[in-house]
């Protein structure tokens, strides 16, 4: 059912009353908390000072962490309050107060929505895992024996997570060609992307306690888009036997608007049937995925100079994943390790079944064998300096569509 807002441009924008994503924005003064509605941001501190919102964790907040720590009761209370204030039943005084707190979204700078405490990246896109197995270990079984028993992941670097539009410096590192006797040090020549989503946590657990998969909604607030920039040449040499290290930790970008699980609830769909059946801690009462459309856009420097719009090089859907948020979260805490408010968990690269639906350049170009054609006449295998990558995500179509906005980054030398 469509619910309608009195705020101009909100209905049907992807940022209507159904969405209400939270972020940290600035005009020319201090960063503060806001909610996106249509083409605007509403300054939440102003609504708190007017006593229209009673959750003071968001007052002059430089991150959403304290609000996230408050838990699902506070999350649902704020959502209900905002839907009432921005909806048709708001009083004249309430509308006046909201009008005073409105800022055009294209006039603000977005900051990191959370102060990331810990960062994990999973590997739960099974098509991606199969593709990388075929590319990196040809002739052997593409999936490792553990893949269908546990959500494989690694701990990444929280301090290297940046918000959309932060330039990405090409990393230097050790690379070794398969036939070379020794590695060399230099700029990565196989700089890649990974199309992912990431969930953000609220209340965590005490050390030694695990969290059951069916209780995930009490601990996970919602999702952002994530680009896990990856230096494949550095990765190929360093990852044995402990996994990714410097090939990933130079930068990871996220979208600025945090979309809640409550907003995504209408887009829950049945997940694929898992075979073999998961072990007890990974069994869920409802085995669900989220139907979220995703795309990757690439614009080279040459395209930008010629005014050629960014080209869509892949389209896929989040529902393609093998393990879902409940299983990833339950597995993470199954040994009693701690989760805190503001932890970030990448899903793993999201790839579909055929070329054109893959979530990384190493898959889209099949490690350089099939260069990706662009409208400028150029081609790409891996990223060149001056290339801009944007990831877009949205759920649904029509007036109740939920938009994630975008996560974007440009490669600099
Ligand atoms: Mn990744």
mmCIF file of C-alpha atoms and ligand atoms in Angstrom:
data_model
loop_
_atom_site.group_PDB
_atom_site.id
_atom_site.type_symbol
_atom_site.label_atom_id
_atom_site.label_comp_id
_atom_site.label_asym_id
_atom_site.label_seq_id
_atom_site.Cartn_x
_atom_site.Cartn_y
_atom_site.Cartn_z
ATOM 1 C CA UNK A 1 0.000 0.000 0.000
ATOM 2 C CA UNK A 2 1.316 3.432 -0.881
ATOM 3 C CA UNK A 3 1.546 5.933 1.927
ATOM 4 C CA UNK A 4 1.748 9.512 0.842
ATOM 5 C CA UNK A 5 3.928 12.405 2.064
ATOM 6 C CA UNK A 6 3.191 16.131 2.037
ATOM 7 C CA UNK A 7 6.897 16.821 1.329
ATOM 8 C CA UNK A 8 7.433 17.858 -2.317
ATOM 9 C CA UNK A 9 9.065 15.188 -4.466
ATOM 10 C CA UNK A 10 8.984 12.457 -1.802
ATOM 11 C CA UNK A 11 6.362 10.073 -3.249
ATOM 12 C CA UNK A 12 7.781 7.814 -5.936
ATOM 13 C CA UNK A 13 11.337 9.145 -5.547
ATOM 14 C CA UNK A 14 12.796 5.973 -4.021
ATOM 15 C CA UNK A 15 13.214 8.082 -0.859
ATOM 16 C CA UNK A 16 9.564 8.177 0.169
ATOM 17 C CA UNK A 17 7.910 7.331 3.479
ATOM 18 C CA UNK A 18 8.661 3.622 3.030
ATOM 19 C CA UNK A 19 12.434 4.180 2.940
ATOM 20 C CA UNK A 20 13.619 6.875 5.417
ATOM 21 C CA UNK A 21 17.335 5.974 5.345
ATOM 22 C CA UNK A 22 19.593 7.591 7.955
ATOM 23 C CA UNK A 23 22.962 9.219 7.363
ATOM 24 C CA UNK A 24 25.428 11.851 8.536
ATOM 25 C CA UNK A 25 25.508 15.028 6.443
ATOM 26 C CA UNK A 26 27.097 18.477 6.521
ATOM 27 C CA UNK A 27 26.428 21.768 4.797
ATOM 28 C CA UNK A 28 29.212 24.154 5.757
ATOM 29 C CA UNK A 29 29.266 23.370 9.465
ATOM 30 C CA UNK A 30 29.582 20.275 11.658
ATOM 31 C CA UNK A 31 28.416 16.873 10.385
ATOM 32 C CA UNK A 32 25.098 15.809 11.928
ATOM 33 C CA UNK A 33 22.386 13.172 11.607
ATOM 34 C CA UNK A 34 19.737 13.330 8.921
ATOM 35 C CA UNK A 35 17.069 11.341 7.141
ATOM 36 C CA UNK A 36 16.623 11.417 3.361
ATOM 37 C CA UNK A 37 13.127 12.256 2.104
ATOM 38 C CA UNK A 38 12.595 12.899 -1.618
ATOM 39 C CA UNK A 39 15.185 15.418 -2.875
ATOM 40 C CA UNK A 40 15.850 16.646 0.679
ATOM 41 C CA UNK A 41 17.558 15.802 3.952
ATOM 42 C CA UNK A 42 15.807 16.532 7.220
ATOM 43 C CA UNK A 43 18.130 17.687 10.006
ATOM 44 C CA UNK A 44 17.189 15.389 12.900
ATOM 45 C CA UNK A 45 18.875 17.548 15.565
ATOM 46 C CA UNK A 46 16.460 20.369 14.724
ATOM 47 C CA UNK A 47 13.458 18.045 15.179
ATOM 48 C CA UNK A 48 14.897 16.835 18.519
ATOM 49 C CA UNK A 49 15.300 20.472 19.720
ATOM 50 C CA UNK A 50 11.671 21.095 18.706
ATOM 51 C CA UNK A 51 10.733 18.030 20.831
ATOM 52 C CA UNK A 52 9.204 16.279 17.837
ATOM 53 C CA UNK A 53 11.676 13.384 18.274
ATOM 54 C CA UNK A 54 12.519 12.181 21.761
ATOM 55 C CA UNK A 55 15.598 10.024 20.962
ATOM 56 C CA UNK A 56 18.505 12.216 22.023
ATOM 57 C CA UNK A 57 21.151 9.758 20.800
ATOM 58 C CA UNK A 58 20.819 11.491 17.415
ATOM 59 C CA UNK A 59 21.238 15.062 18.769
ATOM 60 C CA UNK A 60 24.341 16.617 17.161
ATOM 61 C CA UNK A 61 25.546 13.052 16.518
ATOM 62 C CA UNK A 62 28.691 12.636 14.382
ATOM 63 C CA UNK A 63 27.784 8.979 13.773
ATOM 64 C CA UNK A 64 24.707 6.756 14.114
ATOM 65 C CA UNK A 65 26.458 4.378 16.553
ATOM 66 C CA UNK A 66 24.686 5.460 19.766
ATOM 67 C CA UNK A 67 21.307 5.271 18.031
ATOM 68 C CA UNK A 68 22.151 1.820 16.644
ATOM 69 C CA UNK A 69 23.136 0.649 20.149
ATOM 70 C CA UNK A 70 19.673 1.657 21.391
ATOM 71 C CA UNK A 71 18.138 -1.321 19.637
ATOM 72 C CA UNK A 72 15.012 -2.269 17.716
ATOM 73 C CA UNK A 73 12.540 -0.518 20.042
ATOM 74 C CA UNK A 74 14.208 2.850 19.394
ATOM 75 C CA UNK A 75 14.599 2.093 15.655
ATOM 76 C CA UNK A 76 10.880 1.359 15.202
ATOM 77 C CA UNK A 77 9.825 4.290 17.342
ATOM 78 C CA UNK A 78 11.854 6.739 15.218
ATOM 79 C CA UNK A 79 10.540 5.226 11.985
ATOM 80 C CA UNK A 80 6.925 5.556 13.184
ATOM 81 C CA UNK A 81 7.521 9.157 14.318
ATOM 82 C CA UNK A 82 9.083 10.167 10.980
ATOM 83 C CA UNK A 83 6.305 8.482 8.975
ATOM 84 C CA UNK A 84 3.756 10.474 10.995
ATOM 85 C CA UNK A 85 5.636 13.818 10.757
ATOM 86 C CA UNK A 86 6.217 13.490 6.998
ATOM 87 C CA UNK A 87 2.808 11.907 6.293
ATOM 88 C CA UNK A 88 -0.558 13.455 5.486
ATOM 89 C CA UNK A 89 -1.754 13.493 9.119
ATOM 90 C CA UNK A 90 1.033 15.852 10.364
ATOM 91 C CA UNK A 91 -0.282 19.047 11.995
ATOM 92 C CA UNK A 92 0.441 22.533 10.644
ATOM 93 C CA UNK A 93 2.954 23.237 13.442
ATOM 94 C CA UNK A 94 4.746 19.943 12.740
ATOM 95 C CA UNK A 95 4.920 20.721 9.015
ATOM 96 C CA UNK A 96 6.375 24.174 9.764
ATOM 97 C CA UNK A 97 9.069 22.634 11.994
ATOM 98 C CA UNK A 98 9.948 20.004 9.369
ATOM 99 C CA UNK A 99 10.101 22.696 6.649
ATOM 100 C CA UNK A 100 12.647 24.632 8.729
ATOM 101 C CA UNK A 101 14.798 21.467 9.021
ATOM 102 C CA UNK A 102 14.786 20.633 5.261
ATOM 103 C CA UNK A 103 18.051 20.921 3.304
ATOM 104 C CA UNK A 104 18.351 20.077 -0.437
ATOM 105 C CA UNK A 105 20.159 16.731 -0.758
ATOM 106 C CA UNK A 106 22.279 18.038 -3.662
ATOM 107 C CA UNK A 107 23.640 20.817 -1.393
ATOM 108 C CA UNK A 108 25.057 18.531 1.316
ATOM 109 C CA UNK A 109 28.261 16.563 1.736
ATOM 110 C CA UNK A 110 27.731 13.065 3.066
ATOM 111 C CA UNK A 111 30.018 11.635 5.749
ATOM 112 C CA UNK A 112 30.516 8.094 7.065
ATOM 113 C CA UNK A 113 27.168 7.088 8.618
ATOM 114 C CA UNK A 114 28.838 4.953 11.276
ATOM 115 C CA UNK A 115 32.113 4.881 13.147
ATOM 116 C CA UNK A 116 33.028 1.368 12.004
ATOM 117 C CA UNK A 117 34.141 -0.756 14.966
ATOM 118 C CA UNK A 118 35.016 -4.010 13.220
ATOM 119 C CA UNK A 119 34.744 -5.104 9.617
ATOM 120 C CA UNK A 120 34.137 -8.581 8.243
ATOM 121 C CA UNK A 121 33.762 -9.542 4.613
ATOM 122 C CA UNK A 122 31.952 -12.772 3.713
ATOM 123 C CA UNK A 123 32.123 -14.781 0.479
ATOM 124 C CA UNK A 124 28.460 -15.788 0.291
ATOM 125 C CA UNK A 125 27.848 -15.233 -3.428
ATOM 126 C CA UNK A 126 28.084 -18.787 -4.719
ATOM 127 C CA UNK A 127 28.263 -17.867 -8.418
ATOM 128 C CA UNK A 128 31.214 -15.566 -7.633
ATOM 129 C CA UNK A 129 32.908 -18.305 -5.603
ATOM 130 C CA UNK A 130 32.454 -20.797 -8.470
ATOM 131 C CA UNK A 131 33.716 -18.288 -11.072
ATOM 132 C CA UNK A 132 36.822 -17.430 -9.034
ATOM 133 C CA UNK A 133 37.503 -21.132 -8.455
ATOM 134 C CA UNK A 134 37.338 -21.752 -12.222
ATOM 135 C CA UNK A 135 39.568 -18.737 -13.006
ATOM 136 C CA UNK A 136 42.174 -19.258 -10.271
ATOM 137 C CA UNK A 137 42.266 -23.069 -9.998
ATOM 138 C CA UNK A 138 41.317 -24.348 -13.463
ATOM 139 C CA UNK A 139 40.726 -28.081 -13.716
ATOM 140 C CA UNK A 140 39.911 -28.559 -10.027
ATOM 141 C CA UNK A 141 36.607 -28.488 -8.116
ATOM 142 C CA UNK A 142 35.720 -24.735 -8.075
ATOM 143 C CA UNK A 143 34.126 -24.691 -4.599
ATOM 144 C CA UNK A 144 36.261 -25.496 -1.559
ATOM 145 C CA UNK A 145 34.850 -28.368 0.593
ATOM 146 C CA UNK A 146 33.733 -25.983 3.389
ATOM 147 C CA UNK A 147 31.665 -23.666 1.158
ATOM 148 C CA UNK A 148 28.220 -25.226 1.680
ATOM 149 C CA UNK A 149 28.806 -25.835 5.405
ATOM 150 C CA UNK A 150 29.730 -22.361 6.644
ATOM 151 C CA UNK A 151 29.706 -18.728 5.449
ATOM 152 C CA UNK A 152 33.407 -18.241 4.655
ATOM 153 C CA UNK A 153 34.741 -14.801 5.628
ATOM 154 C CA UNK A 154 37.768 -12.815 6.756
ATOM 155 C CA UNK A 155 38.377 -9.845 9.066
ATOM 156 C CA UNK A 156 39.158 -6.668 7.146
ATOM 157 C CA UNK A 157 40.340 -3.235 8.171
ATOM 158 C CA UNK A 158 37.730 -0.915 9.736
ATOM 159 C CA UNK A 159 39.964 2.166 9.494
ATOM 160 C CA UNK A 160 40.165 1.911 5.675
ATOM 161 C CA UNK A 161 36.392 2.104 5.118
ATOM 162 C CA UNK A 162 35.418 5.325 3.373
ATOM 163 C CA UNK A 163 32.191 6.950 2.267
ATOM 164 C CA UNK A 164 31.102 7.296 -1.360
ATOM 165 C CA UNK A 165 32.997 9.854 -3.488
ATOM 166 C CA UNK A 166 36.281 9.388 -1.633
ATOM 167 C CA UNK A 167 39.036 9.083 -4.311
ATOM 168 C CA UNK A 168 40.758 5.678 -4.363
ATOM 169 C CA UNK A 169 44.544 5.730 -4.649
ATOM 170 C CA UNK A 170 45.943 2.815 -6.671
ATOM 171 C CA UNK A 171 47.764 0.639 -4.118
ATOM 172 C CA UNK A 172 51.390 -0.451 -4.412
ATOM 173 C CA UNK A 173 52.362 -3.896 -3.300
ATOM 174 C CA UNK A 174 54.148 -7.133 -4.051
ATOM 175 C CA UNK A 175 53.057 -8.883 -7.228
ATOM 176 C CA UNK A 176 54.531 -12.063 -8.694
ATOM 177 C CA UNK A 177 53.746 -13.392 -12.155
ATOM 178 C CA UNK A 178 53.318 -17.210 -12.109
ATOM 179 C CA UNK A 179 56.473 -17.789 -14.189
ATOM 180 C CA UNK A 180 58.627 -15.078 -12.506
ATOM 181 C CA UNK A 181 61.297 -16.279 -10.047
ATOM 182 C CA UNK A 182 60.582 -13.541 -7.478
ATOM 183 C CA UNK A 183 58.009 -10.829 -6.721
ATOM 184 C CA UNK A 184 58.429 -7.135 -7.562
ATOM 185 C CA UNK A 185 57.087 -4.053 -5.774
ATOM 186 C CA UNK A 186 54.913 -1.598 -7.670
ATOM 187 C CA UNK A 187 51.432 -0.297 -8.426
ATOM 188 C CA UNK A 188 48.714 -2.922 -8.815
ATOM 189 C CA UNK A 189 48.051 -3.726 -12.464
ATOM 190 C CA UNK A 190 44.913 -5.753 -11.748
ATOM 191 C CA UNK A 191 42.824 -3.269 -9.768
ATOM 192 C CA UNK A 192 39.266 -4.568 -9.452
ATOM 193 C CA UNK A 193 35.940 -3.955 -7.729
ATOM 194 C CA UNK A 194 33.539 -6.180 -5.819
ATOM 195 C CA UNK A 195 29.807 -5.405 -5.927
ATOM 196 C CA UNK A 196 28.519 -6.141 -2.443
ATOM 197 C CA UNK A 197 26.009 -5.087 0.159
ATOM 198 C CA UNK A 198 26.896 -4.810 3.847
ATOM 199 C CA UNK A 199 24.844 -5.002 7.012
ATOM 200 C CA UNK A 200 25.336 -2.777 10.044
ATOM 201 C CA UNK A 201 24.771 -3.974 13.609
ATOM 202 C CA UNK A 202 23.037 -2.515 16.643
ATOM 203 C CA UNK A 203 23.139 -4.145 20.093
ATOM 204 C CA UNK A 204 25.786 -6.821 20.252
ATOM 205 C CA UNK A 205 26.525 -9.635 22.651
ATOM 206 C CA UNK A 206 28.716 -10.338 25.661
ATOM 207 C CA UNK A 207 31.941 -12.128 24.900
ATOM 208 C CA UNK A 208 31.303 -15.867 25.104
ATOM 209 C CA UNK A 209 27.628 -15.587 24.107
ATOM 210 C CA UNK A 210 26.384 -16.546 20.675
ATOM 211 C CA UNK A 211 23.331 -15.066 18.921
ATOM 212 C CA UNK A 212 20.786 -17.385 17.317
ATOM 213 C CA UNK A 213 20.079 -16.972 13.613
ATOM 214 C CA UNK A 214 16.369 -16.358 14.247
ATOM 215 C CA UNK A 215 17.192 -13.371 16.531
ATOM 216 C CA UNK A 216 19.035 -11.427 13.836
ATOM 217 C CA UNK A 217 16.355 -8.702 13.661
ATOM 218 C CA UNK A 218 17.185 -7.637 17.244
ATOM 219 C CA UNK A 219 20.815 -6.997 16.276
ATOM 220 C CA UNK A 220 20.995 -5.896 12.637
ATOM 221 C CA UNK A 221 19.714 -2.430 11.668
ATOM 222 C CA UNK A 222 20.038 -2.508 7.907
ATOM 223 C CA UNK A 223 22.135 -2.392 4.756
ATOM 224 C CA UNK A 224 24.372 -0.126 2.679
ATOM 225 C CA UNK A 225 26.007 -0.747 -0.717
ATOM 226 C CA UNK A 226 29.690 -1.710 -0.514
ATOM 227 C CA UNK A 227 32.513 -1.738 -3.057
ATOM 228 C CA UNK A 228 35.354 -3.984 -1.895
ATOM 229 C CA UNK A 229 38.190 -2.596 -4.055
ATOM 230 C CA UNK A 230 40.588 -5.492 -4.712
ATOM 231 C CA UNK A 231 44.127 -5.651 -6.127
ATOM 232 C CA UNK A 232 44.028 -9.089 -7.750
ATOM 233 C CA UNK A 233 47.767 -9.307 -8.479
ATOM 234 C CA UNK A 234 48.675 -8.464 -4.865
ATOM 235 C CA UNK A 235 45.945 -10.841 -3.646
ATOM 236 C CA UNK A 236 47.145 -13.789 -5.765
ATOM 237 C CA UNK A 237 50.637 -13.663 -4.217
ATOM 238 C CA UNK A 238 49.799 -12.844 -0.582
ATOM 239 C CA UNK A 239 46.610 -14.789 0.211
ATOM 240 C CA UNK A 240 48.140 -18.219 0.844
ATOM 241 C CA UNK A 241 47.525 -19.558 3.492
ATOM 242 C CA UNK A 242 45.769 -16.902 5.659
ATOM 243 C CA UNK A 243 43.549 -15.080 3.147
ATOM 244 C CA UNK A 244 43.283 -11.493 1.839
ATOM 245 C CA UNK A 245 45.464 -8.868 3.548
ATOM 246 C CA UNK A 246 46.908 -5.785 1.779
ATOM 247 C CA UNK A 247 45.057 -6.558 -1.479
ATOM 248 C CA UNK A 248 41.850 -5.389 0.212
ATOM 249 C CA UNK A 249 42.795 -3.156 3.150
ATOM 250 C CA UNK A 250 43.816 -0.050 1.155
ATOM 251 C CA UNK A 251 40.160 1.044 0.726
ATOM 252 C CA UNK A 252 36.560 -0.172 0.967
ATOM 253 C CA UNK A 253 33.753 2.234 -0.019
ATOM 254 C CA UNK A 254 30.180 2.325 1.304
ATOM 255 C CA UNK A 255 27.062 4.272 0.325
ATOM 256 C CA UNK A 256 26.113 7.038 2.785
ATOM 257 C CA UNK A 257 22.440 6.180 3.443
ATOM 258 C CA UNK A 258 21.665 3.306 5.836
ATOM 259 C CA UNK A 259 18.444 1.525 4.763
ATOM 260 C CA UNK A 260 16.671 -0.385 7.548
ATOM 261 C CA UNK A 261 15.536 -4.021 7.471
ATOM 262 C CA UNK A 262 12.060 -2.641 8.276
ATOM 263 C CA UNK A 263 12.087 -0.729 4.965
ATOM 264 C CA UNK A 264 13.205 -3.887 3.159
ATOM 265 C CA UNK A 265 10.614 -6.154 4.784
ATOM 266 C CA UNK A 266 8.237 -6.125 1.728
ATOM 267 C CA UNK A 267 11.147 -7.332 -0.436
ATOM 268 C CA UNK A 268 11.912 -10.503 1.522
ATOM 269 C CA UNK A 269 11.716 -13.519 -0.812
ATOM 270 C CA UNK A 270 12.332 -17.235 -0.405
ATOM 271 C CA UNK A 271 16.007 -18.138 -0.557
ATOM 272 C CA UNK A 272 17.380 -20.982 -2.679
ATOM 273 C CA UNK A 273 17.162 -24.463 -1.139
ATOM 274 C CA UNK A 274 20.425 -25.215 0.641
ATOM 275 C CA UNK A 275 21.828 -28.676 -0.054
ATOM 276 C CA UNK A 276 23.235 -30.167 2.145
ATOM 277 C CA UNK A 277 20.998 -28.953 4.978
ATOM 278 C CA UNK A 278 23.007 -26.569 7.188
ATOM 279 C CA UNK A 279 24.223 -27.580 10.650
ATOM 280 C CA UNK A 280 21.905 -26.565 13.564
ATOM 281 C CA UNK A 281 23.305 -23.053 14.218
ATOM 282 C CA UNK A 282 22.775 -22.104 10.549
ATOM 283 C CA UNK A 283 19.193 -23.359 10.258
ATOM 284 C CA UNK A 284 16.558 -20.610 10.068
ATOM 285 C CA UNK A 285 12.791 -20.835 10.577
ATOM 286 C CA UNK A 286 12.225 -18.849 7.389
ATOM 287 C CA UNK A 287 14.957 -19.165 4.780
ATOM 288 C CA UNK A 288 14.780 -15.753 3.130
ATOM 289 C CA UNK A 289 16.745 -13.505 0.805
ATOM 290 C CA UNK A 290 16.119 -9.882 -0.241
ATOM 291 C CA UNK A 291 15.031 -8.959 -3.772
ATOM 292 C CA UNK A 292 17.328 -5.990 -4.408
ATOM 293 C CA UNK A 293 18.310 -4.963 -7.958
ATOM 294 C CA UNK A 294 21.949 -3.984 -8.377
ATOM 295 C CA UNK A 295 24.056 -2.508 -11.147
ATOM 296 C CA UNK A 296 27.656 -1.506 -11.821
ATOM 297 C CA UNK A 297 28.429 1.630 -13.849
ATOM 298 C CA UNK A 298 31.813 2.563 -15.307
ATOM 299 C CA UNK A 299 32.880 5.936 -16.712
ATOM 300 C CA UNK A 300 36.435 6.405 -17.942
ATOM 301 C CA UNK A 301 38.189 9.776 -17.873
ATOM 302 C CA UNK A 302 37.888 9.869 -21.664
ATOM 303 C CA UNK A 303 34.096 9.292 -21.412
ATOM 304 C CA UNK A 304 33.824 12.058 -18.814
ATOM 305 C CA UNK A 305 35.716 14.489 -21.082
ATOM 306 C CA UNK A 306 33.464 13.598 -24.039
ATOM 307 C CA UNK A 307 30.281 13.868 -21.922
ATOM 308 C CA UNK A 308 29.488 10.174 -22.428
ATOM 309 C CA UNK A 309 27.273 8.936 -19.588
ATOM 310 C CA UNK A 310 28.525 6.126 -17.309
ATOM 311 C CA UNK A 311 27.921 2.711 -18.919
ATOM 312 C CA UNK A 312 26.096 -0.091 -17.100
ATOM 313 C CA UNK A 313 28.525 -3.028 -17.272
ATOM 314 C CA UNK A 314 26.603 -5.469 -15.055
ATOM 315 C CA UNK A 315 23.119 -5.958 -13.610
ATOM 316 C CA UNK A 316 22.322 -8.530 -10.963
ATOM 317 C CA UNK A 317 20.222 -9.152 -7.837
ATOM 318 C CA UNK A 318 21.017 -9.636 -4.137
ATOM 319 C CA UNK A 319 18.694 -12.677 -3.982
ATOM 320 C CA UNK A 320 21.421 -14.735 -5.686
ATOM 321 C CA UNK A 321 23.360 -15.270 -2.422
ATOM 322 C CA UNK A 322 23.905 -18.700 -0.836
ATOM 323 C CA UNK A 323 23.990 -17.671 2.878
ATOM 324 C CA UNK A 324 21.677 -14.954 4.223
ATOM 325 C CA UNK A 325 22.135 -12.258 6.866
ATOM 326 C CA UNK A 326 20.818 -14.455 9.697
ATOM 327 C CA UNK A 327 23.251 -17.253 8.900
ATOM 328 C CA UNK A 328 26.208 -14.900 8.422
ATOM 329 C CA UNK A 329 25.491 -13.167 11.727
ATOM 330 C CA UNK A 330 24.832 -16.391 13.676
ATOM 331 C CA UNK A 331 27.994 -17.969 12.323
ATOM 332 C CA UNK A 332 30.058 -14.897 13.238
ATOM 333 C CA UNK A 333 28.989 -15.137 16.898
ATOM 334 C CA UNK A 334 28.802 -18.957 17.128
ATOM 335 C CA UNK A 335 32.205 -19.067 18.856
ATOM 336 C CA UNK A 336 31.241 -16.311 21.314
ATOM 337 C CA UNK A 337 33.171 -13.526 19.561
ATOM 338 C CA UNK A 338 31.871 -10.011 20.229
ATOM 339 C CA UNK A 339 29.745 -7.844 17.973
ATOM 340 C CA UNK A 340 29.266 -4.149 18.828
ATOM 341 C CA UNK A 341 27.001 -1.389 17.523
ATOM 342 C CA UNK A 342 28.491 -0.067 14.284
ATOM 343 C CA UNK A 343 30.153 -3.260 13.093
ATOM 344 C CA UNK A 344 30.055 -3.699 9.317
ATOM 345 C CA UNK A 345 29.653 -7.057 7.540
ATOM 346 C CA UNK A 346 30.153 -7.278 3.749
ATOM 347 C CA UNK A 347 28.105 -9.980 2.055
ATOM 348 C CA UNK A 348 30.679 -11.102 -0.502
ATOM 349 C CA UNK A 349 30.605 -10.359 -4.205
ATOM 350 C CA UNK A 350 27.144 -10.683 -5.737
ATOM 351 C CA UNK A 351 27.199 -12.396 -9.125
ATOM 352 C CA UNK A 352 24.387 -13.885 -11.200
ATOM 353 C CA UNK A 353 24.480 -16.944 -13.442
ATOM 354 C CA UNK A 354 25.669 -15.534 -16.753
ATOM 355 C CA UNK A 355 28.141 -12.986 -18.183
ATOM 356 C CA UNK A 356 26.745 -9.472 -17.765
ATOM 357 C CA UNK A 357 25.507 -10.303 -14.254
ATOM 358 C CA UNK A 358 28.887 -10.733 -12.552
ATOM 359 C CA UNK A 359 29.972 -8.534 -9.642
ATOM 360 C CA UNK A 360 33.681 -8.035 -10.409
ATOM 361 C CA UNK A 361 35.871 -7.165 -13.402
ATOM 362 C CA UNK A 362 37.922 -10.368 -13.046
ATOM 363 C CA UNK A 363 34.683 -12.284 -13.755
ATOM 364 C CA UNK A 364 33.217 -9.843 -16.325
ATOM 365 C CA UNK A 365 36.461 -9.912 -18.366
ATOM 366 C CA UNK A 366 37.279 -13.522 -17.369
ATOM 367 C CA UNK A 367 40.678 -12.406 -16.038
ATOM 368 C CA UNK A 368 41.334 -10.220 -19.084
ATOM 369 C CA UNK A 369 40.410 -12.777 -21.778
ATOM 370 C CA UNK A 370 37.182 -10.912 -22.747
ATOM 371 C CA UNK A 371 37.737 -7.131 -22.534
ATOM 372 C CA UNK A 372 34.573 -5.194 -21.624
ATOM 373 C CA UNK A 373 33.479 -2.865 -24.492
ATOM 374 C CA UNK A 374 32.531 0.728 -23.613
ATOM 375 C CA UNK A 375 30.478 3.307 -25.597
ATOM 376 C CA UNK A 376 33.611 5.461 -26.128
ATOM 377 C CA UNK A 377 35.203 2.637 -28.155
ATOM 378 C CA UNK A 378 37.563 1.901 -25.253
ATOM 379 C CA UNK A 379 37.667 -1.464 -23.478
ATOM 380 C CA UNK A 380 38.506 -2.473 -19.915
ATOM 381 C CA UNK A 381 39.823 -5.580 -18.245
ATOM 382 C CA UNK A 382 40.918 -3.991 -14.933
ATOM 383 C CA UNK A 383 40.660 -0.355 -13.762
ATOM 384 C CA UNK A 384 42.751 2.462 -15.239
ATOM 385 C CA UNK A 385 43.550 5.746 -13.466
ATOM 386 C CA UNK A 386 40.694 8.208 -13.925
ATOM 387 C CA UNK A 387 38.022 5.458 -14.089
ATOM 388 C CA UNK A 388 34.937 6.036 -11.945
ATOM 389 C CA UNK A 389 32.904 3.094 -10.645
ATOM 390 C CA UNK A 390 29.403 3.578 -9.243
ATOM 391 C CA UNK A 391 27.211 0.867 -7.688
ATOM 392 C CA UNK A 392 23.450 1.393 -7.576
ATOM 393 C CA UNK A 393 20.812 -0.576 -5.668
ATOM 394 C CA UNK A 394 17.023 -0.449 -5.312
ATOM 395 C CA UNK A 395 14.120 -2.654 -4.234
ATOM 396 C CA UNK A 396 10.792 -2.741 -6.042
ATOM 397 C CA UNK A 397 9.365 -0.561 -8.770
ATOM 398 C CA UNK A 398 6.798 2.229 -8.893
ATOM 399 C CA UNK A 399 5.704 4.547 -6.079
ATOM 400 C CA UNK A 400 6.932 2.423 -3.160
ATOM 401 C CA UNK A 401 10.423 1.746 -4.573
ATOM 402 C CA UNK A 402 13.268 1.780 -2.010
ATOM 403 C CA UNK A 403 16.470 3.409 -3.286
ATOM 404 C CA UNK A 404 19.918 2.868 -1.745
ATOM 405 C CA UNK A 405 21.461 5.730 -3.737
ATOM 406 C CA UNK A 406 24.989 4.960 -4.853
ATOM 407 C CA UNK A 407 28.548 4.273 -3.819
ATOM 408 C CA UNK A 408 31.085 5.857 -6.148
ATOM 409 C CA UNK A 409 34.835 6.160 -6.361
ATOM 410 C CA UNK A 410 37.442 7.350 -8.877
ATOM 411 C CA UNK A 411 40.880 5.771 -9.239
ATOM 412 C CA UNK A 412 43.838 8.127 -8.840
ATOM 413 C CA UNK A 413 47.519 7.339 -9.439
HETATM 414 MN MN1 LIG B 1 34.791 -8.903 -0.952
#
